[in-house]
mmCIF file of C-alpha atoms and ligand atoms in Angstrom:
data_model
loop_
_atom_site.group_PDB
_atom_site.id
_atom_site.type_symbol
_atom_site.label_atom_id
_atom_site.label_comp_id
_atom_site.label_asym_id
_atom_site.label_seq_id
_atom_site.Cartn_x
_atom_site.Cartn_y
_atom_site.Cartn_z
ATOM 1 C CA MET K 1 113.396 159.215 -36.599
ATOM 2 C CA ALA K 2 115.663 162.243 -36.921
ATOM 3 C CA GLN K 3 119.012 161.716 -38.516
ATOM 4 C CA ALA K 4 121.350 159.620 -36.361
ATOM 5 C CA LYS K 5 124.736 161.070 -35.482
ATOM 6 C CA PHE K 6 128.095 159.603 -34.506
ATOM 7 C CA LEU K 7 130.328 160.858 -31.711
ATOM 8 C CA LYS K 8 133.920 159.629 -31.539
ATOM 9 C CA GLU K 9 134.943 158.402 -28.093
ATOM 10 C CA ALA K 10 137.866 160.850 -28.282
ATOM 11 C CA ASP K 11 135.391 163.754 -28.647
ATOM 12 C CA LEU K 12 133.209 162.852 -25.675
ATOM 13 C CA ALA K 13 134.913 165.308 -23.288
ATOM 14 C CA ALA K 14 134.757 168.117 -25.860
ATOM 15 C CA TRP K 15 131.038 167.470 -26.422
ATOM 16 C CA LEU K 16 130.376 167.478 -22.674
ATOM 17 C CA GLY K 17 132.252 170.780 -22.551
ATOM 18 C CA GLU K 18 129.890 172.186 -25.195
ATOM 19 C CA LEU K 19 126.825 170.846 -23.380
ATOM 20 C CA ALA K 20 128.015 172.310 -20.070
ATOM 21 C CA LYS K 21 127.979 175.841 -21.500
ATOM 22 C CA GLY K 22 124.890 177.418 -19.937
ATOM 23 C CA ARG K 23 123.619 174.347 -18.111
ATOM 24 C CA LYS K 24 124.569 171.972 -15.312
ATOM 25 C CA VAL K 25 125.501 168.572 -16.745
ATOM 26 C CA LEU K 26 125.133 165.684 -14.302
ATOM 27 C CA VAL K 27 127.157 162.608 -15.188
ATOM 28 C CA PRO K 28 127.662 159.302 -13.336
ATOM 29 C CA GLN K 29 130.942 159.520 -11.400
ATOM 30 C CA LYS K 30 132.790 157.357 -8.906
ATOM 31 C CA ASP K 31 132.295 158.284 -5.277
ATOM 32 C CA GLY K 32 134.111 155.685 -3.185
ATOM 33 C CA ASP K 33 132.627 152.352 -4.231
ATOM 34 C CA ALA K 34 129.447 153.993 -5.504
ATOM 35 C CA VAL K 35 128.626 155.665 -8.813
ATOM 36 C CA VAL K 36 126.521 158.802 -8.369
ATOM 37 C CA PHE K 37 125.320 161.658 -10.590
ATOM 38 C CA LYS K 38 127.352 164.819 -9.995
ATOM 39 C CA PRO K 39 128.087 167.946 -12.046
ATOM 40 C CA TRP K 40 130.599 167.428 -14.833
ATOM 41 C CA HIS K 41 133.668 169.609 -15.086
ATOM 42 C CA GLU K 42 136.740 169.327 -17.212
ATOM 43 C CA GLY K 43 138.793 166.285 -16.321
ATOM 44 C CA VAL K 44 135.835 164.209 -15.100
ATOM 45 C CA LYS K 45 135.463 160.917 -16.951
ATOM 46 C CA PRO K 46 131.879 159.688 -16.689
ATOM 47 C CA VAL K 47 131.394 156.083 -15.567
ATOM 48 C CA LEU K 48 129.415 154.660 -18.478
ATOM 49 C CA ASP K 49 130.256 150.969 -18.286
ATOM 50 C CA ARG K 50 127.844 150.161 -15.465
ATOM 51 C CA GLN K 51 124.539 151.322 -14.093
ATOM 52 C CA ALA K 52 124.936 154.074 -11.472
ATOM 53 C CA THR K 53 124.378 153.088 -7.844
ATOM 54 C CA GLU K 54 121.768 155.798 -7.391
ATOM 55 C CA SER K 55 119.135 156.999 -9.814
ATOM 56 C CA PRO K 56 119.316 160.557 -11.178
ATOM 57 C CA LYS K 57 115.925 161.474 -9.654
ATOM 58 C CA LYS K 58 117.443 164.236 -7.532
ATOM 59 C CA ALA K 59 118.066 166.212 -10.757
ATOM 60 C CA VAL K 60 114.332 166.870 -10.941
ATOM 61 C CA PHE K 61 113.221 166.000 -7.412
ATOM 62 C CA PRO K 62 116.009 167.099 -5.025
ATOM 63 C CA ALA K 63 116.601 165.185 -1.809
ATOM 64 C CA SER K 64 115.936 168.439 -0.017
ATOM 65 C CA GLU K 65 114.652 171.683 -1.535
ATOM 66 C CA LYS K 66 113.510 175.105 -0.380
ATOM 67 C CA LEU K 67 109.905 175.653 -1.387
ATOM 68 C CA PHE K 68 109.821 179.256 -0.205
ATOM 69 C CA ARG K 69 111.060 181.661 2.444
ATOM 70 C CA PHE K 70 108.636 183.335 4.779
ATOM 71 C CA SER K 71 108.751 186.270 7.163
ATOM 72 C CA TYR K 72 106.315 187.311 9.860
ATOM 73 C CA ILE K 73 105.763 191.068 9.697
ATOM 74 C CA LYS K 74 104.254 192.778 12.739
ATOM 75 C CA ASP K 75 101.883 195.666 12.179
ATOM 76 C CA PRO K 76 103.614 198.604 13.997
ATOM 77 C CA GLU K 77 100.207 200.134 14.770
ATOM 78 C CA ASN K 78 98.855 196.873 16.159
ATOM 79 C CA PRO K 79 101.639 194.499 17.359
ATOM 80 C CA GLY K 80 99.119 191.712 17.916
ATOM 81 C CA LYS K 81 98.484 191.633 14.194
ATOM 82 C CA VAL K 82 100.994 189.727 12.095
ATOM 83 C CA ARG K 83 101.057 189.130 8.363
ATOM 84 C CA VAL K 84 103.171 186.600 6.487
ATOM 85 C CA GLU K 85 105.284 187.520 3.473
ATOM 86 C CA LEU K 86 106.453 184.816 1.095
ATOM 87 C CA GLU K 87 109.510 184.862 -1.117
ATOM 88 C CA GLU K 88 109.353 182.677 -4.224
ATOM 89 C CA PRO K 89 112.314 180.385 -4.920
ATOM 90 C CA GLU K 90 114.631 181.101 -7.829
ATOM 91 C CA LYS K 91 113.870 179.458 -11.132
ATOM 92 C CA PRO K 92 115.791 176.196 -11.567
ATOM 93 C CA GLU K 93 118.888 176.356 -13.739
ATOM 94 C CA PRO K 94 118.943 174.402 -17.025
ATOM 95 C CA ALA K 95 120.310 170.895 -16.491
ATOM 96 C CA LEU K 96 121.167 167.784 -18.428
ATOM 97 C CA VAL K 97 121.310 164.240 -17.092
ATOM 98 C CA PHE K 98 123.935 162.481 -19.151
ATOM 99 C CA GLY K 99 124.601 158.757 -19.143
ATOM 100 C CA GLY K 100 121.574 157.560 -17.185
ATOM 101 C CA ARG K 101 119.993 154.326 -18.387
ATOM 102 C CA PRO K 102 116.621 153.880 -20.107
ATOM 103 C CA CYS K 103 115.101 152.734 -16.804
ATOM 104 C CA ASP K 104 116.243 156.019 -15.213
ATOM 105 C CA ALA K 105 114.542 158.140 -17.864
ATOM 106 C CA ARG K 106 111.397 156.039 -17.633
ATOM 107 C CA GLY K 107 111.317 156.657 -13.879
ATOM 108 C CA PHE K 108 110.371 160.274 -14.550
ATOM 109 C CA LEU K 109 107.355 159.229 -16.604
ATOM 110 C CA ILE K 110 106.110 157.492 -13.454
ATOM 111 C CA PHE K 111 106.631 160.737 -11.496
ATOM 112 C CA ASP K 112 104.850 162.780 -14.210
ATOM 113 C CA ARG K 113 101.496 161.050 -13.700
ATOM 114 C CA VAL K 114 101.580 162.175 -10.060
ATOM 115 C CA TYR K 115 103.272 165.595 -10.124
ATOM 116 C CA ASP K 116 102.199 166.874 -13.527
ATOM 117 C CA SER K 117 98.669 165.694 -14.101
ATOM 118 C CA PRO K 118 95.448 167.572 -14.900
ATOM 119 C CA LYS K 119 94.479 167.052 -11.233
ATOM 120 C CA THR K 120 97.766 167.989 -9.559
ATOM 121 C CA ARG K 121 100.481 170.173 -10.954
ATOM 122 C CA ASP K 122 103.456 170.571 -8.672
ATOM 123 C CA SER K 123 105.038 173.786 -9.929
ATOM 124 C CA TYR K 124 108.454 173.007 -8.389
ATOM 125 C CA TYR K 125 108.619 169.615 -10.068
ATOM 126 C CA VAL K 126 107.276 170.873 -13.404
ATOM 127 C CA ALA K 127 109.786 173.755 -13.533
ATOM 128 C CA ARG K 128 112.738 171.397 -12.938
ATOM 129 C CA ARG K 129 111.373 168.806 -15.340
ATOM 130 C CA GLU K 130 111.076 171.402 -18.096
ATOM 131 C CA ALA K 131 114.577 172.697 -17.379
ATOM 132 C CA THR K 132 116.144 169.219 -17.539
ATOM 133 C CA ALA K 133 117.106 167.180 -20.589
ATOM 134 C CA PHE K 134 118.121 163.512 -20.697
ATOM 135 C CA VAL K 135 120.823 162.021 -22.878
ATOM 136 C CA THR K 136 120.448 158.358 -22.059
ATOM 137 C CA LEU K 137 122.850 155.504 -22.698
ATOM 138 C CA ALA K 138 121.334 152.327 -24.149
ATOM 139 C CA CYS K 139 122.603 149.357 -22.138
ATOM 140 C CA PRO K 140 124.949 147.093 -24.065
ATOM 141 C CA GLU K 141 124.166 144.366 -21.554
ATOM 142 C CA ALA K 142 121.838 143.860 -18.645
ATOM 143 C CA SER K 143 122.810 142.708 -15.156
ATOM 144 C CA ASN K 144 121.063 139.909 -13.287
ATOM 145 C CA THR K 145 119.059 142.393 -11.221
ATOM 146 C CA CYS K 146 117.607 144.162 -14.297
ATOM 147 C CA PHE K 147 113.990 143.535 -15.222
ATOM 148 C CA CYS K 148 113.016 146.571 -17.302
ATOM 149 C CA HIS K 149 111.592 144.166 -19.888
ATOM 150 C CA ALA K 150 109.054 142.889 -17.327
ATOM 151 C CA VAL K 151 107.529 146.335 -16.757
ATOM 152 C CA GLY K 152 106.999 147.385 -20.363
ATOM 153 C CA SER K 153 110.460 148.819 -21.028
ATOM 154 C CA GLY K 154 113.820 147.552 -22.260
ATOM 155 C CA PRO K 155 117.561 148.272 -22.403
ATOM 156 C CA ALA K 156 117.183 150.566 -25.431
ATOM 157 C CA ASP K 157 113.828 152.091 -24.509
ATOM 158 C CA THR K 158 113.607 155.734 -25.586
ATOM 159 C CA ALA K 159 110.600 156.660 -23.406
ATOM 160 C CA GLY K 160 111.410 159.711 -21.298
ATOM 161 C CA SER K 161 114.725 160.476 -23.023
ATOM 162 C CA ASP K 162 115.564 163.412 -25.268
ATOM 163 C CA ALA K 163 118.403 161.586 -26.988
ATOM 164 C CA LEU K 164 119.624 158.007 -26.912
ATOM 165 C CA MET K 165 123.316 157.069 -27.102
ATOM 166 C CA THR K 166 124.350 153.587 -28.116
ATOM 167 C CA PRO K 167 127.960 152.507 -27.661
ATOM 168 C CA VAL K 168 129.536 151.210 -30.889
ATOM 169 C CA GLU K 169 133.094 150.633 -32.020
ATOM 170 C CA GLY K 170 135.072 153.872 -31.583
ATOM 171 C CA GLY K 171 132.265 155.920 -30.066
ATOM 172 C CA TYR K 172 128.527 156.378 -29.804
ATOM 173 C CA VAL K 173 125.539 156.575 -32.115
ATOM 174 C CA LEU K 174 123.198 159.347 -31.028
ATOM 175 C CA GLU K 175 119.534 159.546 -31.922
ATOM 176 C CA ALA K 176 117.320 162.526 -31.109
ATOM 177 C CA ILE K 177 114.035 161.497 -29.529
ATOM 178 C CA SER K 178 112.535 164.942 -28.824
ATOM 179 C CA PRO K 179 112.990 168.528 -30.071
ATOM 180 C CA LYS K 180 115.197 169.127 -26.993
ATOM 181 C CA GLY K 181 117.354 166.226 -28.132
ATOM 182 C CA GLU K 182 117.572 167.586 -31.689
ATOM 183 C CA GLU K 183 118.972 170.824 -30.282
ATOM 184 C CA LEU K 184 121.573 168.940 -28.232
ATOM 185 C CA LEU K 185 122.742 167.038 -31.280
ATOM 186 C CA LYS K 186 123.478 170.179 -33.307
ATOM 187 C CA SER K 187 127.185 170.006 -32.597
ATOM 188 C CA PRO K 188 129.988 170.191 -35.157
ATOM 189 C CA LEU K 189 131.661 167.379 -33.178
ATOM 190 C CA LEU K 190 128.966 164.953 -34.366
ATOM 191 C CA SER K 191 129.017 163.445 -37.832
ATOM 192 C CA ASP K 192 126.516 161.359 -39.778
ATOM 193 C CA ALA K 193 126.111 157.902 -38.223
ATOM 194 C CA GLY K 194 126.304 156.181 -41.622
ATOM 195 C CA ASP K 195 126.905 152.440 -41.263
ATOM 196 C CA LYS K 196 127.443 152.826 -37.486
ATOM 197 C CA LEU K 197 123.666 152.917 -37.171
ATOM 198 C CA ALA K 198 123.394 149.252 -38.163
ATOM 199 C CA GLN K 199 126.029 148.436 -35.495
ATOM 200 C CA ALA K 200 123.969 150.327 -32.921
ATOM 201 C CA GLU K 201 120.892 148.301 -33.821
ATOM 202 C CA ARG K 202 122.881 145.084 -33.259
ATOM 203 C CA VAL K 203 124.082 146.307 -29.840
ATOM 204 C CA LYS K 204 120.490 147.055 -28.831
ATOM 205 C CA ALA K 205 119.285 143.654 -30.022
ATOM 206 C CA GLN K 206 122.090 141.884 -28.106
ATOM 207 C CA ALA K 207 121.144 143.700 -24.911
ATOM 208 C CA VAL K 208 117.570 142.494 -25.219
ATOM 209 C CA GLU K 209 118.847 138.942 -25.770
ATOM 210 C CA SER K 210 121.071 139.184 -22.667
ATOM 211 C CA LEU K 211 118.021 139.516 -20.433
ATOM 212 C CA PRO K 212 116.616 136.340 -18.924
ATOM 213 C CA PRO K 213 112.942 135.554 -19.667
ATOM 214 C CA ALA K 214 110.803 138.327 -18.195
ATOM 215 C CA PRO K 215 108.815 137.491 -15.058
ATOM 216 C CA ASP K 216 105.132 137.773 -15.886
ATOM 217 C CA PHE K 217 103.622 140.542 -13.777
ATOM 218 C CA ALA K 218 100.282 140.596 -15.592
ATOM 219 C CA GLY K 219 97.643 140.351 -12.910
ATOM 220 C CA SER K 220 99.873 141.836 -10.170
ATOM 221 C CA PRO K 221 97.336 144.566 -9.243
ATOM 222 C CA GLU K 222 94.593 142.043 -8.498
ATOM 223 C CA ALA K 223 96.935 139.440 -6.973
ATOM 224 C CA LEU K 224 98.383 141.956 -4.502
ATOM 225 C CA MET K 225 94.927 143.252 -3.598
ATOM 226 C CA ALA K 226 93.884 139.655 -2.925
ATOM 227 C CA ARG K 227 96.790 139.405 -0.409
ATOM 228 C CA PHE K 228 95.988 142.751 1.223
ATOM 229 C CA ASP K 229 94.637 141.321 4.480
ATOM 230 C CA ASP K 230 96.895 138.276 4.496
ATOM 231 C CA MET K 231 99.430 139.553 7.035
ATOM 232 C CA GLY K 232 101.033 136.104 7.234
ATOM 233 C CA PHE K 233 102.069 136.559 3.605
ATOM 234 C CA TRP K 234 103.583 139.994 4.339
ATOM 235 C CA GLU K 235 105.309 138.868 7.537
ATOM 236 C CA ASN K 236 106.985 136.136 5.533
ATOM 237 C CA ALA K 237 107.897 138.512 2.670
ATOM 238 C CA SER K 238 109.387 141.091 5.063
ATOM 239 C CA ALA K 239 111.058 138.677 7.493
ATOM 240 C CA LYS K 240 114.596 139.704 6.410
ATOM 241 C CA CYS K 241 113.892 143.431 5.994
ATOM 242 C CA ILE K 242 115.763 145.701 8.412
ATOM 243 C CA SER K 243 113.739 148.831 7.500
ATOM 244 C CA CYS K 244 116.832 150.742 6.362
ATOM 245 C CA GLY K 245 114.932 152.427 3.499
ATOM 246 C CA ALA K 246 117.869 152.083 1.053
ATOM 247 C CA CYS K 247 115.415 150.700 -1.515
ATOM 248 C CA THR K 248 113.362 153.891 -1.470
ATOM 249 C CA TYR K 249 116.254 156.355 -1.567
ATOM 250 C CA LEU K 250 117.899 154.603 -4.528
ATOM 251 C CA CYS K 251 114.644 153.981 -6.400
ATOM 252 C CA PRO K 252 113.975 156.138 -9.499
ATOM 253 C CA THR K 253 110.232 155.933 -8.913
ATOM 254 C CA CYS K 254 109.788 156.564 -5.163
ATOM 255 C CA TYR K 255 108.421 160.077 -4.771
ATOM 256 C CA CYS K 256 107.285 160.511 -1.165
ATOM 257 C CA PHE K 257 108.343 163.547 0.820
ATOM 258 C CA SER K 258 107.809 165.360 4.076
ATOM 259 C CA ILE K 259 107.516 169.086 4.683
ATOM 260 C CA THR K 260 109.215 170.958 7.494
ATOM 261 C CA ASP K 261 109.436 174.615 8.454
ATOM 262 C CA GLU K 262 112.815 175.769 9.681
ATOM 263 C CA GLU K 263 112.261 178.952 11.620
ATOM 264 C CA SER K 264 114.621 181.406 13.223
ATOM 265 C CA GLY K 265 113.004 184.386 14.919
ATOM 266 C CA MET K 266 110.603 186.093 12.527
ATOM 267 C CA LYS K 267 111.902 184.331 9.411
ATOM 268 C CA GLY K 268 111.879 180.829 8.118
ATOM 269 C CA VAL K 269 112.100 178.529 5.193
ATOM 270 C CA ARG K 270 109.724 175.754 4.173
ATOM 271 C CA MET K 271 111.628 172.638 3.080
ATOM 272 C CA ARG K 272 110.540 169.573 1.182
ATOM 273 C CA SER K 273 112.715 166.496 1.745
ATOM 274 C CA TRP K 274 112.567 162.893 0.595
ATOM 275 C CA ASP K 275 110.831 160.623 3.040
ATOM 276 C CA ASN K 276 110.154 156.941 2.782
ATOM 277 C CA CYS K 277 107.319 154.570 3.497
ATOM 278 C CA MET K 278 109.702 151.933 4.890
ATOM 279 C CA SER K 279 110.330 154.022 7.991
ATOM 280 C CA TYR K 280 108.147 153.731 11.083
ATOM 281 C CA GLN K 281 107.835 157.511 11.473
ATOM 282 C CA PHE K 282 106.477 158.072 7.962
ATOM 283 C CA THR K 283 102.888 157.305 8.886
ATOM 284 C CA LEU K 284 103.135 157.925 12.627
ATOM 285 C CA GLU K 285 100.263 160.214 13.541
ATOM 286 C CA ALA K 286 100.388 162.964 16.166
ATOM 287 C CA SER K 287 98.019 160.898 18.339
ATOM 288 C CA GLY K 288 100.619 158.112 18.509
ATOM 289 C CA HIS K 289 98.558 155.844 16.259
ATOM 290 C CA ASN K 290 100.433 154.321 13.341
ATOM 291 C CA PRO K 291 98.382 152.734 10.545
ATOM 292 C CA ARG K 292 101.508 150.882 9.311
ATOM 293 C CA PRO K 293 102.969 149.729 12.610
ATOM 294 C CA THR K 294 105.151 146.827 11.431
ATOM 295 C CA LYS K 295 107.686 146.340 8.666
ATOM 296 C CA ALA K 296 105.249 143.834 7.145
ATOM 297 C CA HIS K 297 102.641 146.614 6.779
ATOM 298 C CA ARG K 298 105.265 148.929 5.328
ATOM 299 C CA LEU K 299 106.648 146.478 2.775
ATOM 300 C CA LYS K 300 103.080 145.643 1.771
ATOM 301 C CA ASN K 301 102.583 149.326 1.047
ATOM 302 C CA ARG K 302 105.802 149.679 -0.957
ATOM 303 C CA VAL K 303 105.199 146.652 -3.159
ATOM 304 C CA GLY K 304 101.450 147.233 -3.340
ATOM 305 C CA HIS K 305 101.884 150.856 -4.320
ATOM 306 C CA LYS K 306 104.165 150.053 -7.253
ATOM 307 C CA PHE K 307 102.497 146.919 -8.566
ATOM 308 C CA SER K 308 98.866 147.374 -7.574
ATOM 309 C CA TYR K 309 97.518 150.733 -6.373
ATOM 310 C CA TYR K 310 99.389 152.878 -8.917
ATOM 311 C CA PRO K 311 98.539 150.672 -11.922
ATOM 312 C CA LEU K 312 94.917 150.519 -10.795
ATOM 313 C CA ILE K 313 94.787 154.331 -10.925
ATOM 314 C CA HIS K 314 97.022 154.853 -13.978
ATOM 315 C CA LYS K 315 95.638 152.537 -16.661
ATOM 316 C CA GLY K 316 97.813 149.563 -15.766
ATOM 317 C CA ALA K 317 101.166 151.423 -15.688
ATOM 318 C CA ILE K 318 103.451 149.763 -13.131
ATOM 319 C CA ALA K 319 105.256 152.250 -10.861
ATOM 320 C CA CYS K 320 108.559 150.416 -11.127
ATOM 321 C CA CYS K 321 110.990 150.804 -14.008
ATOM 322 C CA GLY K 322 112.724 147.493 -13.308
ATOM 323 C CA CYS K 323 116.136 149.063 -12.607
ATOM 324 C CA GLY K 324 116.843 146.478 -9.926
ATOM 325 C CA ARG K 325 118.607 148.925 -7.570
ATOM 326 C CA CYS K 326 116.443 147.920 -4.616
ATOM 327 C CA ILE K 327 117.579 144.327 -5.175
ATOM 328 C CA LYS K 328 121.243 145.112 -5.829
ATOM 329 C CA SER K 329 121.669 147.438 -2.856
ATOM 330 C CA CYS K 330 119.439 145.767 -0.286
ATOM 331 C CA PRO K 331 121.744 144.648 2.552
ATOM 332 C CA VAL K 332 119.615 141.558 3.189
ATOM 333 C CA SER K 333 118.657 140.742 -0.431
ATOM 334 C CA VAL K 334 114.940 141.437 -0.374
ATOM 335 C CA ASP K 335 113.870 140.928 -3.996
ATOM 336 C CA ILE K 336 110.745 142.779 -5.120
ATOM 337 C CA ARG K 337 110.395 140.456 -8.145
ATOM 338 C CA GLU K 338 110.101 137.450 -5.853
ATOM 339 C CA ILE K 339 107.449 139.097 -3.687
ATOM 340 C CA VAL K 340 105.244 140.058 -6.648
ATOM 341 C CA THR K 341 105.700 136.603 -8.183
ATOM 342 C CA MET K 342 104.817 134.946 -4.835
ATOM 343 C CA ALA K 343 101.640 137.043 -4.641
ATOM 344 C CA ILE K 344 100.674 136.115 -8.202
ATOM 345 C CA GLU K 345 101.345 132.418 -7.566
ATOM 346 C CA ALA K 346 99.408 132.523 -4.300
ATOM 347 C CA ALA K 347 96.394 134.133 -5.976
ATOM 348 C CA PRO K 348 93.339 131.883 -5.963
ATOM 349 C CA THR K 349 92.631 130.183 -9.267
ATOM 350 C CA ALA K 350 89.449 131.039 -11.153
ATOM 351 C CA GLU K 351 87.964 127.725 -9.958
ATOM 352 C CA GLU K 352 88.800 128.424 -6.304
ATOM 353 C CA SER K 353 87.357 131.928 -6.566
ATOM 354 C CA ALA K 354 84.141 130.505 -7.991
ATOM 355 C CA GLN K 355 83.703 128.165 -4.994
ATOM 356 C CA PRO K 356 81.172 129.377 -2.437
ATOM 357 C CA GLN K 357 82.562 130.830 0.819
ATOM 358 C CA GLY K 358 83.406 128.072 3.293
ATOM 359 C CA ALA K 359 83.968 125.474 0.582
ATOM 360 C CA LYS K 360 87.701 126.353 0.334
ATOM 361 C CA GLN K 361 90.216 124.156 2.133
HETATM 362 S S1 SF4 I 401 111.189 149.251 -7.000
HETATM 363 FE FE1 SF4 I 401 113.319 148.559 -7.234
HETATM 364 S S2 SF4 I 401 113.453 147.828 -9.306
HETATM 365 FE FE2 SF4 I 401 111.586 149.052 -9.175
HETATM 366 S S3 SF4 I 401 112.192 151.106 -9.820
HETATM 367 FE FE3 SF4 I 401 112.402 151.040 -7.587
HETATM 368 S S4 SF4 I 401 114.545 150.443 -7.201
HETATM 369 FE FE4 SF4 I 401 114.096 149.995 -9.353
HETATM 370 S S1 SF4 I 402 117.015 147.659 -16.047
HETATM 371 FE FE1 SF4 I 402 117.143 147.654 -18.306
HETATM 372 S S2 SF4 I 402 117.484 149.795 -18.835
HETATM 373 FE FE2 SF4 I 402 117.960 149.617 -16.652
HETATM 374 S S3 SF4 I 402 120.153 149.200 -16.531
HETATM 375 FE FE3 SF4 I 402 119.150 147.194 -16.619
HETATM 376 S S4 SF4 I 402 119.077 146.665 -18.792
HETATM 377 FE FE4 SF4 I 402 119.513 148.845 -18.655
#
């Protein structure tokens, strides 16, 4: 591990000022009752004592972005002939997400397997990802909706972060995780962590202890597949759901989008905007057919995607970072942990599976 540094609480604003030179620094800030990631400027005090209401995914995957501009150009010699000219978007500006939690940083690793893989490389995503650094805050304590420890992570997980901050008496211990993080920590405001490092280790250990026993999601891919055609199970699981989609918009790992062209005369812009599988229109086909016609079908897809289809494709990696936002912010308290656990408990035992067809009660 690179040398750990110490930042005095009193120097936090000055350090943010240094970081904000030449890059956009997004910090969690109050917005009404919510805490959202917005650009830092002098005078803004980041909200670091609780998990933000939304995830910082828009830093890399904006809610709405211009993919390119296009113009139709008529051939003056032959007006029936039209060619299309494209205008590339500007390169993304350097950015830093400051004060997200380990689950937030891990969310981007789940995106990476989809948008930056040998098979598919989304240039817009990759450019923003490369331009963005993450200084993550280890959680001193977990809330009752947190379950990062059940999906292979934890409140001091460094995966996906460039530097990890741990709150200690009088300030923060900072550890560089990547070369980007080492650069960020080259500030004269930071001193050697010295004996503060041992304090930081205790804070991290306490956070792990504050989590209740982790639900056991081993076997979720197979258990959910086994329930695939059991619509009674999904009708029961989705009975309360009002299809608002809040779970998807707040989720650090939901990455679906739709594409629209906004045209005016001979010019236009192609937009990519977040979309969500909990809405009826998402899979509505032009013919009027909808392969996911009910909220039960749609919830099955959301849960199945994260805990079954994605891990089956990506070597067992669950597409949920356990941040608990979908549980905390769901107006009717749908709890994804309960649904996965119900599916695992409802899975046939090895003995039942071995029984010949028709022998089951
Ligand atoms: S599914 Fe829920 S708990 Fe999992 S990453 Fe998304 S919002 Fe967080
Ligand atoms: S899920 Fe884990 S990493 Fe995320 S806020 Fe809770 S304790 Fe922290």
